[in-house]
């Protein structure tokens, strides 16, 4: 840096050479490749300061972000240098900035300046009403899925009329069994117009239309904007790309920052091509690479680099760190998903005893459903945690709906549970009818269920068809309640409720990513019930629906940690982007889980690899990776292969430990051995098949159990193989020491003090203890 620069722009001295080169370059389009932890926000802030100090007026600078939080943070940091002038910057999210422009020119598009904005809930509600108007089945035309399809079209700048004229779309929809999507889209747009409203996606679509149909308006804004700056450019969609291109194609005063290695939102419409082809869009563009990572140890940075190097579709870069070398990445092989969670809890407690705060630790996973077992194990061992960017497993709507049905099986007078599901899945029982039923219940001083069984007899003001629907609902609940009281197998009870109420079919009809996630959560709930059955039988108790509800009520009723508490953070990898923690655990590194079975080839696989890269680079000091050889997923126990990403980690940066014996495979249950910390990483992680032909059959097969006639399998642990003081391994509670043995045959029991501090008395015919 020259002496004059250090005097005129003192903040430049806080930048490294690569950062400074990007900040001071004002001679044309600039693409800044900002690797993880490379100081991206600082570069953007100082670029804006440098432009202002170089003579640009704040009002002529437009800075676009993807979150309001990022915009607020940048504006605050800029205001610390230039004070109130920071308010003049055109800074905010794409949607907020272009909403302001649209309001100024609304009449040109046929709106008034005070047009309304429909959020996602508003849009889905309107689409739902249109589906009803058209006489379509909303179990086929799911409002969420239709909204997702329309949103995707708008983000690709496809209007309703254009959609209806594209034969490929019409053919695709017809093949998908949804030939009326074009008509729904057209009617939806007409109703938005009639309501003088735009939805969230219109803010970008209508801006593009405004600029395309009114060149004078485009020229006006080209003159007003002296410089365009865009954060997280790898996450832009086609509509955002076209706005930037129209505004700056001729002027070239554009500065974009992002990291192609962190492009993980294609399911939201993000198009990595926007970044990879930036130099084609702006041929005079200069590329700057911020390759120094200030966040993580050398080990973590090199490991992440080794992973992303396997992607073909990327901008080459050499990210490095000058921090300490740091500890090797620890890869742990667990026998089951439960034991993987237990391992994570033990390592977290070890870190805490060594001085780490709980809030400096995060556990990352690929899917929301994976949080259930982590939550249960962490609660059991007393580990404080919070769910970031999401909800506790039992707070998801679909889980609460199923549990409401469970509650009504045990207590038919549970009014809150009944009101929650009286019209779910849809059975044409409207709010007015519900209100009249409640009024009759209060007036007659009797339960809602009694009113539902005989609404006309209790003088509910409804017509005969409505009364018939109410009685049919009551009959369904009564039938299921009778079954739940006579069927001894709790799993069969839960399975039948989920199936016969129509909940499963309703959720499966939603083919969006959200819908698939809800189905996965239902399957995970059944997995938890299966585990509860095992644990209860081991304790020589009878698992019932009432006892299960008591178990989860006590579990979910505990005081949760607040944002201010010192607690471990649990989150999906997607939610972790942009965050950092001293210690990071990444769990579930198995084929078909991470990478996802829906994204295991081509560009989809490359995005999964980028997602793993994001997970690794959240860690500052240490990183732990876990996988299980056996996990309850998709409604059954699956015997999994370790993720291919584990093979891609540089071996010299990794240590490996396992709960399985040396050379163990899943061809028959191995005898677990004590963990061997620091052993060499296996050369081939793929030796175990997904479903071993020798492995014991799954105890449960989701929804198919009755047809297959499978029954719970009892696996006896030989009493002769056990002795007081001996060490054993339990699939759920982990390793422990036998304190006492009693009984014989089917009544043989063992009292075991587990390493977690818990002592359990287990019925050996169910416990499946492994001798260590």
XYZ file of C-alpha atoms in Angstrom:
772
model
C 0.000 0.000 0.000
C 1.357 3.404 -0.973
C 2.009 6.086 1.710
C -0.755 8.282 0.233
C -3.285 5.446 0.460
C -2.420 4.829 4.102
C -3.087 8.502 4.848
C -6.197 8.989 2.727
C -7.739 5.555 3.366
C -6.431 4.335 6.756
C -8.855 1.386 6.872
C -7.030 -0.197 3.925
C -4.206 -1.105 6.297
C -6.585 -3.588 7.956
C -6.802 -5.614 4.741
C -4.457 -8.228 3.343
C -3.046 -7.799 -0.142
C -5.768 -9.730 -1.956
C -8.570 -7.973 -0.069
C -7.032 -4.571 -0.686
C -6.597 -5.235 -4.421
C -10.318 -6.020 -4.727
C -11.374 -2.970 -2.697
C -9.339 -0.397 -4.652
C -10.210 -1.726 -8.115
C -12.775 0.661 -9.604
C -11.983 0.198 -13.291
C -14.680 -2.255 -14.320
C -16.686 -5.324 -13.337
C -15.171 -7.284 -10.476
C -15.825 -10.843 -9.327
C -14.533 -11.540 -5.822
C -14.220 -15.219 -4.929
C -14.399 -15.115 -1.146
C -13.550 -18.454 0.412
C -14.944 -19.501 3.780
C -13.691 -17.297 6.606
C -11.857 -14.955 4.232
C -13.342 -11.663 5.462
C -16.030 -11.215 2.817
C -18.174 -8.769 4.790
C -15.194 -6.589 5.633
C -14.278 -6.398 1.952
C -17.822 -5.344 0.995
C -17.955 -2.711 3.742
C -14.563 -1.272 2.889
C -15.348 -1.333 -0.832
C -18.357 0.894 -0.176
C -16.265 3.188 2.036
C -13.563 3.360 -0.628
C -16.107 4.247 -3.324
C -17.506 7.047 -1.141
C -14.022 8.311 -0.313
C -13.221 8.198 -4.037
C -16.056 10.629 -4.811
C -19.127 8.425 -5.234
C -22.256 9.705 -3.507
C -23.876 7.170 -1.123
C -27.197 7.609 -2.933
C -25.599 6.327 -6.134
C -24.501 3.039 -4.547
C -26.839 0.051 -4.537
C -25.801 -2.860 -2.303
C -27.925 -6.012 -2.459
C -27.907 -8.780 0.154
C -29.928 -11.930 0.819
C -30.917 -11.208 4.408
C -32.036 -8.123 6.290
C -29.556 -9.063 9.004
C -26.632 -8.841 6.587
C -27.836 -5.473 5.293
C -28.248 -4.092 8.828
C -24.800 -5.286 9.846
C -23.151 -3.717 6.804
C -24.998 -0.420 7.211
C -24.042 -0.285 10.905
C -20.368 -0.883 10.166
C -20.405 1.747 7.430
C -22.159 4.255 9.704
C -19.314 3.921 12.180
C -17.118 5.554 9.526
C -19.440 8.008 7.781
C -22.226 8.548 10.310
C -25.721 9.456 9.125
C -24.663 9.474 5.450
C -24.960 5.679 5.579
C -28.750 6.119 5.538
C -28.533 7.399 1.951
C -27.190 4.092 0.640
C -29.613 2.007 -1.417
C -28.905 -1.046 0.676
C -31.096 -4.036 1.509
C -32.315 -7.362 0.207
C -33.130 -7.746 -3.479
C -36.818 -7.796 -2.642
C -36.847 -4.743 -0.376
C -34.795 -2.567 -2.736
C -36.839 -3.391 -5.823
C -40.114 -3.091 -3.936
C -39.186 0.561 -3.454
C -38.569 0.952 -7.188
C -41.814 -0.818 -8.094
C -43.860 1.477 -5.872
C -42.434 4.477 -7.712
C -43.479 3.086 -11.116
C -46.461 0.923 -10.163
C -48.943 2.683 -12.457
C -46.884 1.678 -15.499
C -47.553 -1.947 -14.606
C -51.239 -1.470 -13.850
C -50.972 -1.247 -10.061
C -51.429 1.612 -7.636
C -48.382 2.608 -5.552
C -49.943 1.193 -2.380
C -50.274 -2.345 -3.767
C -50.234 -5.140 -1.190
C -47.538 -7.803 -0.793
C -48.704 -11.400 -0.398
C -46.403 -13.488 1.768
C -46.077 -17.239 1.301
C -49.043 -17.954 3.563
C -51.237 -15.478 1.669
C -50.250 -16.970 -1.676
C -50.947 -20.533 -0.620
C -54.287 -19.532 0.858
C -55.311 -17.854 -2.422
C -54.146 -20.856 -4.475
C -56.051 -23.154 -2.143
C -59.237 -21.147 -2.756
C -58.691 -21.281 -6.543
C -58.266 -25.064 -6.434
C -61.598 -25.259 -4.653
C -63.241 -22.867 -7.145
C -62.110 -25.071 -10.030
C -63.564 -28.145 -8.344
C -60.172 -29.837 -8.137
C -59.088 -32.324 -5.513
C -56.727 -30.540 -3.104
C -55.216 -33.899 -2.225
C -53.971 -34.064 -5.812
C -53.449 -30.350 -6.377
C -51.645 -29.629 -3.126
C -51.542 -25.839 -2.562
C -47.937 -25.942 -1.338
C -46.745 -27.914 -4.354
C -48.655 -25.711 -6.814
C -47.269 -22.574 -5.174
C -43.759 -24.008 -5.426
C -44.279 -24.667 -9.158
C -45.587 -21.132 -9.772
C -42.778 -19.615 -7.699
C -40.191 -21.528 -9.713
C -41.729 -20.254 -12.949
C -41.688 -16.636 -11.772
C -38.067 -16.894 -10.686
C -37.289 -17.986 -14.248
C -39.284 -14.981 -15.541
C -42.091 -17.148 -16.918
C -45.405 -15.320 -16.633
C -48.785 -17.045 -16.399
C -49.551 -16.438 -20.065
C -46.097 -17.641 -21.121
C -46.474 -20.761 -18.985
C -49.787 -21.613 -20.639
C -48.229 -21.240 -24.088
C -45.210 -23.509 -23.447
C -46.125 -26.968 -24.729
C -43.300 -28.589 -22.734
C -44.786 -27.321 -19.466
C -48.269 -28.447 -20.417
C -47.010 -31.915 -21.365
C -44.963 -32.204 -18.163
C -47.916 -31.202 -15.990
C -50.219 -33.613 -17.787
C -47.705 -36.427 -17.338
C -47.497 -35.514 -13.640
C -51.271 -35.806 -13.303
C -51.638 -32.033 -12.814
C -52.926 -30.698 -16.164
C -54.652 -27.691 -14.567
C -51.550 -25.928 -13.198
C -51.495 -23.427 -16.064
C -55.140 -22.537 -15.431
C -54.498 -22.175 -11.696
C -51.489 -19.923 -12.405
C -53.531 -17.720 -14.764
C -56.418 -17.391 -12.338
C -54.016 -16.711 -9.469
C -52.413 -13.878 -11.418
C -55.813 -12.464 -12.334
C -56.885 -12.465 -8.692
C -53.633 -10.793 -7.618
C -54.310 -8.053 -10.159
C -57.869 -7.689 -8.976
C -56.637 -7.344 -5.387
C -53.950 -4.818 -6.415
C -51.375 -7.182 -4.967
C -48.038 -8.773 -5.823
C -46.585 -11.856 -4.248
C -42.993 -12.152 -3.073
C -41.744 -13.546 -6.398
C -43.465 -10.744 -8.330
C -41.085 -8.216 -6.801
C -38.350 -9.609 -9.037
C -40.522 -10.688 -11.965
C -42.302 -7.326 -12.215
C -39.016 -5.433 -11.907
C -37.720 -7.321 -14.928
C -40.959 -6.609 -16.804
C -40.756 -2.948 -15.836
C -37.214 -2.602 -17.178
C -37.975 -4.609 -20.334
C -41.236 -2.885 -21.270
C -40.183 0.634 -20.251
C -36.651 1.385 -21.496
C -36.941 4.940 -20.204
C -37.347 3.641 -16.638
C -34.357 1.335 -17.100
C -32.299 4.296 -18.372
C -33.384 6.346 -15.386
C -32.131 3.752 -12.925
C -28.977 3.122 -14.891
C -28.231 6.807 -14.445
C -29.138 6.841 -10.750
C -27.027 3.806 -9.841
C -23.335 4.549 -10.126
C -22.195 1.260 -8.666
C -23.946 -2.064 -7.985
C -22.621 -4.373 -5.266
C -24.049 -7.865 -4.657
C -23.349 -10.153 -1.705
C -23.551 -13.996 -1.865
C -23.659 -13.873 -5.655
C -23.542 -17.669 -5.889
C -27.093 -17.721 -4.471
C -28.702 -15.516 -7.125
C -31.452 -16.897 -9.330
C -32.192 -16.096 -12.967
C -34.497 -13.153 -12.162
C -31.855 -11.523 -9.955
C -29.153 -12.149 -12.532
C -31.217 -10.461 -15.248
C -31.856 -7.364 -13.107
C -28.132 -6.966 -12.467
C -27.342 -7.536 -16.121
C -29.881 -4.975 -17.332
C -28.676 -2.330 -14.899
C -24.935 -2.743 -15.468
C -24.426 -4.393 -18.873
C -23.213 -1.144 -20.445
C -21.711 0.672 -17.470
C -19.889 -2.316 -15.970
C -19.760 -0.735 -12.502
C -20.586 -3.975 -10.722
C -18.846 -5.658 -7.789
C -20.055 -9.139 -6.788
C -18.814 -11.274 -3.917
C -19.434 -14.946 -3.292
C -18.016 -18.443 -3.064
C -18.950 -21.048 -5.652
C -17.890 -23.731 -3.143
C -20.755 -22.637 -0.874
C -23.551 -22.708 -3.447
C -26.101 -24.943 -1.689
C -29.516 -23.478 -2.522
C -30.396 -24.799 -5.978
C -33.677 -26.106 -4.516
C -34.625 -22.452 -3.992
C -33.736 -21.537 -7.566
C -30.126 -20.432 -7.013
C -28.112 -20.833 -10.205
C -24.365 -21.330 -9.812
C -23.933 -20.567 -13.530
C -24.504 -16.888 -12.720
C -21.173 -16.884 -10.907
C -19.256 -19.306 -13.104
C -20.208 -17.347 -16.246
C -19.737 -13.851 -14.773
C -16.722 -13.159 -16.971
C -18.788 -14.091 -20.032
C -21.626 -11.785 -19.009
C -19.090 -9.026 -18.338
C -16.114 -9.807 -20.621
C -13.946 -7.047 -19.147
C -14.397 -8.374 -15.619
C -11.440 -8.935 -13.346
C -11.432 -11.811 -10.838
C -10.040 -11.497 -7.321
C -9.560 -14.498 -5.045
C -9.628 -14.170 -1.270
C -7.907 -17.414 -0.343
C -6.724 -16.839 3.222
C -9.049 -18.339 5.809
C -8.989 -16.445 9.113
C -11.454 -18.760 10.868
C -10.189 -22.330 10.902
C -7.074 -24.335 11.648
C -4.814 -25.458 8.834
C -6.089 -29.018 9.234
C -9.736 -28.043 8.743
C -8.967 -25.773 5.784
C -6.858 -28.430 4.060
C -9.480 -31.111 4.677
C -12.218 -28.912 3.214
C -9.980 -28.161 0.238
C -9.397 -31.866 -0.287
C -13.147 -32.432 -0.391
C -14.093 -29.640 -2.775
C -11.228 -30.546 -5.125
C -13.356 -33.503 -6.249
C -15.891 -31.131 -7.839
C -15.488 -30.477 -11.529
C -17.958 -27.601 -11.654
C -16.028 -24.866 -9.797
C -13.633 -21.951 -9.906
C -10.158 -23.228 -8.924
C -8.746 -21.700 -5.762
C -6.100 -22.474 -3.131
C -7.604 -21.627 0.244
C -5.038 -21.615 3.063
C -4.810 -20.796 6.741
C -2.053 -19.271 8.829
C -3.745 -20.284 12.057
C -2.403 -23.192 14.127
C -2.164 -26.638 12.521
C -4.786 -27.880 14.957
C -6.079 -31.326 15.868
C -6.820 -33.970 13.238
C -10.421 -34.429 12.209
C -11.871 -37.326 14.205
C -14.063 -39.782 12.316
C -16.138 -42.070 14.515
C -17.860 -45.270 13.426
C -20.875 -46.058 15.604
C -22.840 -49.271 15.641
C -26.223 -47.488 15.647
C -27.676 -44.002 15.306
C -28.391 -43.990 19.051
C -24.770 -44.761 19.856
C -23.588 -42.106 17.430
C -25.650 -39.546 19.363
C -24.310 -40.917 22.650
C -20.735 -40.626 21.337
C -21.358 -37.000 20.369
C -22.763 -36.257 23.837
C -19.741 -37.825 25.524
C -17.276 -35.880 23.379
C -19.179 -32.661 24.040
C -19.048 -33.277 27.782
C -15.325 -33.968 27.504
C -14.805 -30.660 25.667
C -16.880 -28.868 28.310
C -14.806 -30.353 31.140
C -11.715 -29.143 29.300
C -13.031 -25.570 29.370
C -15.111 -25.209 26.202
C -18.466 -23.477 26.601
C -21.484 -25.375 25.358
C -22.348 -22.409 23.136
C -19.055 -22.872 21.274
C -20.214 -26.309 20.076
C -22.587 -27.193 17.229
C -23.943 -30.491 15.939
C -24.827 -30.443 12.234
C -26.970 -32.910 10.311
C -28.328 -33.284 6.782
C -32.076 -33.565 7.529
C -34.403 -32.200 10.197
C -35.559 -35.703 11.124
C -32.088 -36.513 12.462
C -32.599 -34.135 15.372
C -34.982 -36.514 17.149
C -32.408 -39.002 18.396
C -29.969 -36.214 19.277
C -32.638 -34.403 21.279
C -33.602 -37.555 23.141
C -30.044 -38.580 23.992
C -29.007 -35.047 24.993
C -32.053 -34.757 27.252
C -31.314 -38.142 28.771
C -27.735 -37.236 29.703
C -28.647 -33.690 30.769
C -26.862 -31.848 27.975
C -28.251 -28.325 27.335
C -29.113 -27.641 23.700
C -31.212 -25.525 21.379
C -32.529 -26.081 17.854
C -31.278 -23.284 15.607
C -33.368 -22.122 12.676
C -35.961 -24.752 13.314
C -38.126 -26.461 15.872
C -37.793 -29.332 18.239
C -38.795 -32.561 16.520
C -42.028 -32.832 18.505
C -42.981 -29.240 17.630
C -43.368 -29.954 13.912
C -46.997 -29.699 12.777
C -47.205 -33.198 11.340
C -45.845 -34.698 14.569
C -48.245 -32.650 16.701
C -51.131 -33.792 14.484
C -50.268 -37.477 14.911
C -49.758 -37.052 18.650
C -53.183 -35.366 18.876
C -54.757 -38.537 17.438
C -52.729 -40.598 19.926
C -54.042 -38.461 22.787
C -57.636 -38.994 21.681
C -57.129 -42.750 21.795
C -56.201 -42.477 25.463
C -58.552 -39.657 26.477
C -61.568 -38.989 24.288
C -62.370 -35.861 26.301
C -59.122 -34.144 25.249
C -60.808 -31.152 23.609
C -57.594 -29.418 22.502
C -56.425 -32.541 20.670
C -59.809 -33.047 19.040
C -60.091 -29.447 17.826
C -56.628 -29.710 16.326
C -57.478 -32.614 14.030
C -61.258 -32.471 13.605
C -60.743 -31.350 10.020
C -57.315 -32.839 9.360
C -56.976 -34.514 7.010
C -59.726 -32.587 5.252
C -63.210 -33.974 5.893
C -65.353 -30.896 5.096
C -65.958 -29.879 8.700
C -65.719 -26.091 8.671
C -65.073 -23.562 11.420
C -68.762 -22.647 11.717
C -69.705 -26.285 12.265
C -66.969 -26.684 14.866
C -68.194 -23.591 16.684
C -71.748 -24.958 16.789
C -70.526 -28.283 18.124
C -68.590 -26.509 20.871
C -71.610 -24.392 21.781
C -73.777 -27.513 22.053
C -71.107 -29.156 24.212
C -71.094 -26.239 26.639
C -74.884 -25.895 26.623
C -75.471 -29.636 27.204
C -72.503 -29.894 29.631
C -71.142 -32.921 27.816
C -68.016 -33.833 25.856
C -67.400 -33.000 22.221
C -67.148 -36.703 21.379
C -70.683 -37.355 22.612
C -71.938 -34.442 20.506
C -70.100 -35.784 17.439
C -71.665 -39.216 17.820
C -75.205 -37.747 17.735
C -75.137 -34.099 16.615
C -78.820 -33.888 15.695
C -79.847 -35.596 18.914
C -77.958 -32.907 20.821
C -79.648 -30.230 18.671
C -76.531 -28.978 16.899
C -77.611 -26.475 14.217
C -76.240 -28.387 11.208
C -77.859 -30.030 8.196
C -78.057 -33.785 7.733
C -74.997 -34.161 5.404
C -72.859 -32.257 7.896
C -74.205 -34.362 10.756
C -73.290 -37.482 8.787
C -69.699 -36.225 8.358
C -69.428 -35.520 12.096
C -70.699 -38.988 12.933
C -68.291 -40.573 10.448
C -65.404 -38.775 12.119
C -66.558 -39.944 15.564
C -66.903 -43.501 14.253
C -63.333 -43.387 12.900
C -61.996 -42.305 16.289
C -64.073 -44.927 18.108
C -62.865 -47.689 15.804
C -59.230 -46.681 16.256
C -59.722 -46.320 20.008
C -61.155 -49.833 20.237
C -58.219 -51.173 18.237
C -55.694 -49.343 20.421
C -57.226 -50.911 23.544
C -57.246 -54.477 22.221
C -53.996 -54.553 20.213
C -50.975 -55.255 22.420
C -48.397 -54.135 19.840
C -47.940 -50.381 20.257
C -46.182 -50.074 16.907
C -49.162 -51.668 15.121
C -51.462 -49.193 16.878
C -49.403 -46.190 15.828
C -49.016 -47.493 12.289
C -52.755 -48.018 11.902
C -53.637 -44.559 13.228
C -51.220 -42.882 10.827
C -52.513 -44.914 7.919
C -56.268 -45.096 8.588
C -56.712 -41.405 9.431
C -55.258 -40.525 6.022
C -52.352 -38.523 7.446
C -49.703 -40.509 5.596
C -51.518 -40.334 2.257
C -52.075 -36.606 2.708
C -48.399 -35.934 3.389
C -47.191 -38.237 0.616
C -49.291 -36.360 -1.933
C -47.131 -33.264 -1.354
C -44.108 -33.859 -3.590
C -42.251 -30.696 -2.607
C -39.062 -30.884 -0.538
C -41.134 -29.747 2.441
C -43.653 -32.525 1.884
C -40.969 -35.191 1.638
C -39.415 -33.860 4.828
C -42.745 -34.220 6.650
C -43.093 -37.836 5.521
C -39.554 -38.487 6.751
C -40.476 -36.994 10.121
C -43.475 -39.336 10.409
C -41.232 -42.299 9.688
C -38.762 -41.026 12.265
C -41.592 -40.801 14.812
C -42.356 -44.480 14.199
C -38.671 -45.216 14.627
C -38.780 -43.520 18.008
C -41.830 -45.576 19.003
C -39.976 -48.732 18.003
C -37.046 -47.723 20.219
C -39.437 -46.942 23.074
C -40.970 -50.416 22.769
C -37.519 -52.031 22.986
C -36.481 -49.946 25.997
C -39.748 -50.610 27.827
C -39.638 -54.365 27.209
C -36.029 -54.469 28.367
C -37.159 -52.883 31.638
C -39.745 -55.698 31.968
C -42.608 -53.249 31.476
C -45.471 -53.121 28.990
C -45.300 -50.394 26.314
C -48.689 -48.705 25.858
C -49.897 -45.625 24.058
C -50.599 -43.947 27.407
C -47.091 -44.636 28.720
C -45.528 -43.436 25.458
C -47.503 -40.169 25.611
C -46.350 -39.680 29.197
C -42.760 -40.267 28.089
C -42.787 -37.663 25.338
C -44.828 -35.197 27.400
C -42.190 -35.285 30.139
C -39.467 -34.989 27.543
C -40.956 -32.025 25.667
C -42.210 -30.274 28.806
C -38.713 -29.623 30.134
C -37.589 -26.035 30.192
C -35.688 -25.466 26.961
C -32.552 -23.430 26.707
C -32.972 -19.832 25.597
C -30.774 -18.033 23.117
C -28.851 -16.526 26.034
C -28.117 -19.841 27.735
C -24.856 -21.703 27.445
C -26.056 -24.594 25.306
C -25.065 -26.748 22.362
C -26.562 -25.737 19.004
C -28.286 -28.378 16.867
C -29.007 -27.469 13.247
C -29.122 -28.621 9.659
C -26.065 -27.888 7.552
C -28.140 -25.517 5.404
C -29.051 -23.481 8.488
C -25.400 -23.285 9.560
C -24.203 -21.343 6.524
C -22.620 -18.062 7.586
C -22.094 -19.206 11.192
C -18.982 -20.436 12.973
C -18.241 -22.485 16.083
C -15.055 -23.500 17.849
C -16.085 -27.165 17.810
C -18.309 -28.814 15.191
C -19.821 -32.308 15.046
C -21.165 -33.536 11.699
C -23.303 -36.661 12.092
C -24.921 -39.094 9.685
C -22.133 -39.343 7.083
C -23.686 -42.318 5.300
C -24.542 -43.001 1.699
C -28.124 -42.004 0.822
C -28.202 -39.699 3.844
C -25.203 -37.451 3.212
C -25.060 -37.374 0.233
C -28.824 -37.618 -0.082
C -30.218 -40.533 -2.069
C -31.985 -37.946 -4.253
C -28.726 -36.150 -5.077
C -26.059 -38.766 -5.671
C -25.072 -38.110 -9.300
C -23.881 -35.238 -11.477
C -24.430 -31.649 -10.418
C -26.705 -32.735 -7.570
C -23.837 -34.742 -6.064
C -21.514 -31.766 -6.463
C -23.964 -29.630 -4.490
C -24.039 -32.275 -1.741
C -20.245 -32.106 -1.667
C -20.423 -28.319 -1.394
C -22.829 -28.805 1.496
C -20.267 -31.014 3.251
C -17.639 -28.343 2.546
C -19.880 -25.773 4.236
C -20.252 -28.069 7.250
C -16.504 -28.557 7.611
C -15.724 -24.861 7.319
C -18.067 -23.907 10.174
C -15.387 -25.267 12.546
C -12.684 -23.035 13.981
C -10.663 -25.458 16.137
C -11.913 -29.030 16.007
C -14.187 -31.098 13.817
C -15.767 -34.474 14.609
C -17.538 -36.639 12.026
C -19.803 -39.546 12.873
C -21.591 -42.276 10.957
C -23.564 -45.346 11.966
C -23.523 -48.833 10.518
C -27.168 -49.279 11.442
C -29.815 -46.553 11.550
C -33.604 -46.466 11.702
C -34.552 -44.507 8.574
C -37.429 -44.497 6.122
C -39.479 -46.579 8.502
C -36.997 -49.438 8.825
C -33.573 -50.329 10.136
C -31.055 -49.760 7.353
C -27.546 -51.122 7.274
C -25.569 -48.369 5.686
C -22.356 -47.662 3.885
C -20.110 -44.850 5.070
C -20.395 -41.752 2.908
C -18.139 -41.476 -0.110
C -17.096 -38.080 1.253
C -15.171 -39.848 4.015
C -12.956 -41.492 1.399
C -12.257 -38.046 -0.053
C -10.849 -36.640 3.192
C -7.028 -36.486 3.080
C -5.979 -39.459 5.223
C -3.102 -37.643 6.895
C -5.550 -35.155 8.414
C -7.889 -37.705 9.978
C -7.940 -40.088 12.929
C -10.460 -42.909 13.135
C -12.125 -44.783 15.977
C -14.768 -47.474 15.908
C -17.223 -49.258 18.166
C -16.940 -52.346 15.954
C -14.279 -55.003 16.128
C -11.330 -54.989 13.758
C -12.381 -55.898 10.255
C -16.027 -56.075 11.252
C -18.657 -55.878 8.589
C -22.403 -56.037 8.712
C -22.542 -59.627 7.531
C -24.004 -60.703 10.844
C -23.813 -58.564 13.927
C -20.173 -57.899 14.919
C -19.037 -58.005 18.495
C -18.222 -54.397 19.384
C -14.811 -53.768 20.856
C -13.618 -50.850 22.967
C -12.990 -47.717 20.969
C -9.519 -47.476 19.512
C -8.834 -43.764 19.332
C -6.316 -42.498 16.847
C -6.244 -45.570 14.658
C -5.623 -45.206 10.946
C -8.516 -44.282 8.675
C -9.781 -47.376 6.817
C -8.664 -47.443 3.210
C -12.098 -48.474 1.974
C -15.234 -47.143 3.607
C -17.529 -48.954 1.200
C -17.025 -52.578 2.234
C -20.409 -52.955 3.951
C -23.484 -53.267 1.731
C -26.518 -51.126 2.329
C -28.503 -54.268 3.138
C -26.349 -57.171 4.236
C -27.898 -60.531 3.309
C -26.595 -61.962 6.595
C -27.807 -59.106 8.735
C -30.805 -59.696 11.001
C -34.038 -58.552 9.373
C -35.440 -55.190 10.384
C -37.821 -55.454 13.297
C -40.188 -53.115 11.509
C -40.988 -52.318 7.905
C -42.952 -49.089 7.656
C -46.607 -49.546 6.644
C -45.791 -52.900 5.038
C -45.530 -54.907 8.251
C -49.055 -56.336 8.199
C -48.771 -57.522 4.615
C -45.405 -59.122 5.313
C -46.584 -60.547 8.624
C -43.421 -59.596 10.490
C -43.521 -59.770 14.260
C -41.216 -58.326 16.909
C -38.046 -60.332 17.109
C -36.725 -61.427 20.489
C -32.951 -61.841 20.655
C -31.753 -63.580 23.770
C -28.500 -62.673 25.437
C -27.017 -65.828 26.929
C -26.862 -65.561 30.718
C -23.784 -67.765 30.707
C -21.830 -65.214 28.714
C -22.389 -62.531 31.366
C -20.853 -61.997 34.788
C -20.933 -59.324 37.462
C -18.239 -56.756 36.753
C -18.209 -57.594 33.036
C -18.397 -54.923 30.367
C -21.275 -54.917 27.865
C -22.553 -52.692 25.061
C -26.207 -51.714 24.640
C -27.443 -50.353 21.302
C -29.185 -47.404 22.947
C -27.390 -46.690 26.221
C -23.836 -47.516 25.153
C -21.135 -49.318 27.161
C -21.529 -50.183 30.833
C -20.666 -52.543 33.688
C -22.878 -55.352 35.004
C -23.757 -54.797 38.684
C -26.143 -57.703 39.254
C -27.642 -60.724 37.509
C -30.918 -62.347 38.585
C -33.579 -64.765 37.363
C -33.428 -67.527 34.770
C -34.778 -68.205 31.289
C -37.177 -65.578 29.957
C -37.113 -63.812 33.323
C -33.329 -63.339 33.453
C -32.347 -59.723 34.158
C -29.176 -57.688 34.418
C -28.591 -54.445 36.307
C -26.107 -52.378 34.315
C -24.434 -49.099 35.249
C -23.772 -47.350 31.951
C -20.901 -44.962 31.348
C -23.428 -42.111 31.134
C -24.103 -42.592 34.873
C -27.495 -44.248 34.380
C -28.274 -47.615 35.974
C -30.856 -49.803 34.220
C -32.394 -53.185 35.060
C -32.848 -54.953 31.714
C -34.742 -58.066 30.702
C -32.112 -60.079 28.858
C -34.471 -61.598 26.311
C -34.952 -58.110 24.865
C -31.761 -56.290 25.853
C -29.458 -57.643 23.095
C -26.362 -56.903 25.177
C -23.007 -57.419 23.491
C -20.092 -58.625 25.625
C -17.029 -56.393 25.399
